Amino acid sequence: MNFLEKLDARRSIRHFDRAYTISDENIIEILNHAANAPSSNNAQPWKVVVIKNKKLLVELQKLSFNQEQVGQASAVFLILGDKRDYDTNRLIQSSIKYNLIQESEINNKKQRINTYYSLHPEDKESVGLRFDVGLFSMNLMHVLRAFGYDSVPMRGVNFAEILKVLKLPEEWEPILLLPVGKAVTTGHSHKRESAEKFTTII
C-alpha cells in the first residue's frame, strides 16, 4: 500500500479487541511522532492524558453516552489544549531553548509574534487552540495507523465530568476523546464529495 492509499484507507473504528494492550513505551513513541504537527508560532499547546486503566475506561464509557468503543479501547487519548502556551515570553524562551533564535534576535522575534497576534487575536484563544490541537490530533491518528492501531475521534462526551474524574487542571481545555486499539471491524467506507465540488482555482 503506498502512502496515499494508506491515508485514504483511514476509517473511524468503533469496535476494538478488548484484550489487546499497548505499552507505555509504544504510546510515548507514537506521541513523539505526532508532536511534529505544526502549530501557531510553534506553541505546541496540546496536552495528552492517556487512560489505560480498565476501571477508568468503564467510567469514561458511562460519561460518553455508553459508546462501546470507549470501554473496548486499549487506551483512550484525551486531547486537550492550554492557551497559556501562547504567552509571548514563553514562546521566546522556547525558541532560545531549542536554538531557533539567538539573543540578538529576541526583540525582533517578540515584535513579530505580537504583530501576528494583533492581526489574529483569536489565534491565542479557543479558536486557535482548537485549530492547533486539531492539526496535532489528525497527525496522531495517522501515526497510530502507521503503528498498526486504529482510532475514532469523539466529541459527544461529557467533558466537564471527565475532567473532574481525572482531576485535571481547569486551564486545560478538552478538545477530543480518541479511543485507540486493534480494530475488530473494518469501519464504514468513506463517502466524500469530489474536490471539483468544493474547489475554486483562480
Tab-separated table of C-alpha atoms in Angstrom:
chain	number	residue	atom	x	y	z
A	1	MET	CA	0.000	0.000	0.000
A	2	ASN	CA	1.500	3.359	-0.995
A	3	PHE	CA	1.396	6.488	1.149
A	4	LEU	CA	-1.765	7.993	-0.386
A	5	GLU	CA	-3.595	4.677	-0.284
A	6	LYS	CA	-2.661	4.371	3.391
A	7	LEU	CA	-4.054	7.853	4.105
A	8	ASP	CA	-7.247	7.193	2.162
A	9	ALA	CA	-7.795	3.879	3.958
A	10	ARG	CA	-8.275	5.505	7.388
A	11	ARG	CA	-11.614	4.649	8.959
A	12	SER	CA	-13.312	5.594	12.207
A	13	ILE	CA	-13.246	2.311	14.132
A	14	ARG	CA	-15.844	1.672	16.833
A	15	HIS	CA	-15.041	-1.907	17.807
A	16	PHE	CA	-11.707	-2.912	19.333
A	17	ASP	CA	-10.042	-6.046	20.700
A	18	ARG	CA	-10.631	-5.681	24.451
A	19	ALA	CA	-7.721	-7.996	25.315
A	20	TYR	CA	-5.047	-6.084	23.408
A	21	THR	CA	-2.693	-3.835	25.402
A	22	ILE	CA	-0.440	-1.012	24.262
A	23	SER	CA	2.813	-0.480	26.162
A	24	ASP	CA	3.645	2.869	27.715
A	25	GLU	CA	6.830	2.955	25.630
A	26	ASN	CA	4.803	2.495	22.449
A	27	ILE	CA	2.470	5.324	23.456
A	28	ILE	CA	5.342	7.738	24.084
A	29	GLU	CA	6.945	6.843	20.752
A	30	ILE	CA	3.652	7.444	18.958
A	31	LEU	CA	3.149	10.823	20.651
A	32	ASN	CA	6.707	11.920	19.861
A	33	HIS	CA	5.964	11.388	16.176
A	34	ALA	CA	2.547	13.056	16.399
A	35	ALA	CA	4.125	16.119	18.054
A	36	ASN	CA	5.790	17.006	14.740
A	37	ALA	CA	2.461	18.614	13.814
A	38	PRO	CA	2.595	22.366	13.087
A	39	SER	CA	1.185	24.967	15.473
A	40	SER	CA	0.903	28.741	15.707
A	41	ASN	CA	4.353	30.187	16.484
A	42	ASN	CA	5.399	26.623	17.369
A	43	ALA	CA	3.411	26.961	20.611
A	44	GLN	CA	2.635	23.213	20.752
A	45	PRO	CA	-0.336	23.895	23.058
A	46	TRP	CA	-1.520	20.282	23.244
A	47	LYS	CA	-1.763	18.195	26.389
A	48	VAL	CA	-2.498	14.470	26.260
A	49	VAL	CA	-3.827	12.234	29.015
A	50	VAL	CA	-3.781	8.540	28.081
A	51	ILE	CA	-6.158	6.324	30.034
A	52	LYS	CA	-5.397	2.574	30.093
A	53	ASN	CA	-6.858	1.657	33.491
A	54	LYS	CA	-9.828	-0.641	32.814
A	55	LYS	CA	-11.934	0.698	35.698
A	56	LEU	CA	-11.434	4.249	34.463
A	57	LEU	CA	-12.325	3.199	30.913
A	58	VAL	CA	-15.634	1.841	32.222
A	59	GLU	CA	-16.245	5.181	33.937
A	60	LEU	CA	-15.334	7.088	30.770
A	61	GLN	CA	-17.727	4.947	28.758
A	62	LYS	CA	-20.556	5.977	31.089
A	63	LEU	CA	-19.600	9.621	30.527
A	64	SER	CA	-19.559	9.054	26.756
A	65	PHE	CA	-23.244	8.127	26.445
A	66	ASN	CA	-22.200	4.482	26.842
A	67	GLN	CA	-20.450	4.287	23.478
A	68	GLU	CA	-18.806	0.860	23.431
A	69	GLN	CA	-15.552	1.865	21.744
A	70	VAL	CA	-14.510	3.783	24.858
A	71	GLY	CA	-14.712	0.724	27.099
A	72	GLN	CA	-13.234	-1.613	24.473
A	73	ALA	CA	-10.193	0.522	23.622
A	74	SER	CA	-6.671	-0.462	24.610
A	75	ALA	CA	-6.200	3.184	25.538
A	76	VAL	CA	-8.234	6.365	25.341
A	77	PHE	CA	-6.312	9.516	24.471
A	78	LEU	CA	-7.898	12.623	25.975
A	79	ILE	CA	-6.513	15.505	23.948
A	80	LEU	CA	-6.628	18.965	25.470
A	81	GLY	CA	-5.117	22.392	24.921
A	82	ASP	CA	-3.690	25.120	27.147
A	83	LYS	CA	-3.998	28.740	25.987
A	84	ARG	CA	-1.188	29.747	28.353
A	85	ASP	CA	1.213	28.188	25.868
A	86	TYR	CA	0.581	31.166	23.559
A	87	ASP	CA	2.249	33.558	26.016
A	88	THR	CA	4.828	35.580	24.086
A	89	ASN	CA	7.562	35.262	26.726
A	90	ARG	CA	7.077	31.514	26.847
A	91	LEU	CA	7.361	31.332	23.042
A	92	ILE	CA	10.575	33.359	23.152
A	93	GLN	CA	12.099	31.150	25.845
A	94	SER	CA	11.176	28.060	23.857
A	95	SER	CA	12.869	29.458	20.753
A	96	ILE	CA	16.024	30.153	22.765
A	97	LYS	CA	15.937	26.713	24.405
A	98	TYR	CA	15.901	24.946	21.041
A	99	ASN	CA	18.431	27.338	19.460
A	100	LEU	CA	15.901	28.655	16.986
A	101	ILE	CA	16.965	32.238	17.661
A	102	GLN	CA	20.000	33.993	19.103
A	103	GLU	CA	19.919	36.513	21.960
A	104	SER	CA	20.308	39.300	19.406
A	105	GLU	CA	17.088	38.216	17.682
A	106	ILE	CA	14.833	38.247	20.755
A	107	ASN	CA	13.337	41.713	20.259
A	108	ASN	CA	12.660	41.081	16.583
A	109	LYS	CA	11.039	37.742	17.329
A	110	LYS	CA	8.904	39.273	20.083
A	111	GLN	CA	7.762	42.043	17.749
A	112	ARG	CA	6.804	39.546	15.040
A	113	ILE	CA	4.795	37.430	17.485
A	114	ASN	CA	2.974	40.460	18.906
A	115	THR	CA	2.236	41.769	15.407
A	116	TYR	CA	0.842	38.406	14.405
A	117	TYR	CA	-1.436	38.233	17.442
A	118	SER	CA	-2.594	41.815	16.890
A	119	LEU	CA	-3.766	40.697	13.428
A	120	HIS	CA	-5.220	37.422	14.677
A	121	PRO	CA	-6.037	37.717	18.406
A	122	GLU	CA	-8.368	34.719	18.078
A	123	ASP	CA	-5.358	32.505	17.393
A	124	LYS	CA	-4.324	32.573	21.035
A	125	GLU	CA	-7.851	31.900	22.255
A	126	SER	CA	-10.097	28.843	21.964
A	127	VAL	CA	-10.424	29.226	18.180
A	128	GLY	CA	-6.678	28.967	17.652
A	129	LEU	CA	-6.334	26.303	20.304
A	130	ARG	CA	-8.836	24.045	18.548
A	131	PHE	CA	-7.113	24.617	15.227
A	132	ASP	CA	-3.643	23.742	16.541
A	133	VAL	CA	-4.819	20.781	18.603
A	134	GLY	CA	-6.853	19.630	15.597
A	135	LEU	CA	-3.681	19.528	13.481
A	136	PHE	CA	-1.967	17.518	16.209
A	137	SER	CA	-4.935	15.155	16.519
A	138	MET	CA	-5.096	14.397	12.802
A	139	ASN	CA	-1.354	13.783	12.783
A	140	LEU	CA	-1.782	11.471	15.773
A	141	MET	CA	-4.484	9.443	14.012
A	142	HIS	CA	-2.210	8.839	11.027
A	143	VAL	CA	0.770	7.975	13.254
A	144	LEU	CA	-1.385	5.466	15.139
A	145	ARG	CA	-2.201	3.716	11.868
A	146	ALA	CA	1.499	3.591	10.979
A	147	PHE	CA	1.982	1.670	14.251
A	148	GLY	CA	-0.853	-0.728	13.403
A	149	TYR	CA	-3.614	0.825	15.522
A	150	ASP	CA	-6.932	2.431	14.686
A	151	SER	CA	-8.984	5.116	16.394
A	152	VAL	CA	-12.181	7.152	16.323
A	153	PRO	CA	-12.309	10.901	17.121
A	154	MET	CA	-15.116	11.790	19.525
A	155	ARG	CA	-16.720	14.989	20.798
A	156	GLY	CA	-20.003	13.504	22.007
A	157	VAL	CA	-18.899	13.073	25.610
A	158	ASN	CA	-19.356	14.813	28.949
A	159	PHE	CA	-16.006	16.563	29.066
A	160	ALA	CA	-16.818	18.524	32.229
A	161	GLU	CA	-17.374	15.337	34.232
A	162	ILE	CA	-14.384	13.608	32.668
A	163	LEU	CA	-12.131	16.475	33.788
A	164	LYS	CA	-13.477	16.081	37.330
A	165	VAL	CA	-12.961	12.309	37.372
A	166	LEU	CA	-9.362	12.660	36.136
A	167	LYS	CA	-8.693	15.705	38.367
A	168	LEU	CA	-7.114	17.723	35.567
A	169	PRO	CA	-6.138	21.433	35.688
A	170	GLU	CA	-9.058	23.724	34.925
A	171	GLU	CA	-6.857	25.619	32.448
A	172	TRP	CA	-6.723	22.572	30.195
A	173	GLU	CA	-9.458	22.801	27.569
A	174	PRO	CA	-10.743	19.414	26.326
A	175	ILE	CA	-10.819	19.135	22.548
A	176	LEU	CA	-11.156	15.472	21.657
A	177	LEU	CA	-11.536	11.970	23.039
A	178	LEU	CA	-9.711	9.365	20.941
A	179	PRO	CA	-10.271	5.661	21.703
A	180	VAL	CA	-7.366	3.622	20.286
A	181	GLY	CA	-6.770	-0.082	19.765
A	182	LYS	CA	-6.680	-3.054	17.423
A	183	ALA	CA	-9.687	-2.982	15.137
A	184	VAL	CA	-12.014	-5.991	15.004
A	185	THR	CA	-14.149	-4.393	12.256
A	186	THR	CA	-13.187	-2.505	9.104
A	187	GLY	CA	-15.391	0.517	9.736
A	188	HIS	CA	-17.640	2.238	7.229
A	189	SER	CA	-16.286	3.176	3.808
A	190	HIS	CA	-15.799	6.856	3.074
A	191	LYS	CA	-18.423	8.805	1.168
A	192	ARG	CA	-16.920	12.164	0.245
A	193	GLU	CA	-17.734	14.918	-2.234
A	194	SER	CA	-15.441	15.265	-5.230
A	195	ALA	CA	-12.861	18.064	-4.992
A	196	GLU	CA	-14.423	19.682	-8.061
A	197	LYS	CA	-17.487	20.436	-5.968
A	198	PHE	CA	-15.704	22.393	-3.198
A	199	THR	CA	-12.676	23.842	-5.004
A	200	THR	CA	-12.182	27.140	-6.784
A	201	ILE	CA	-8.929	27.526	-8.748
A	202	ILE	CA	-8.049	31.102	-9.720
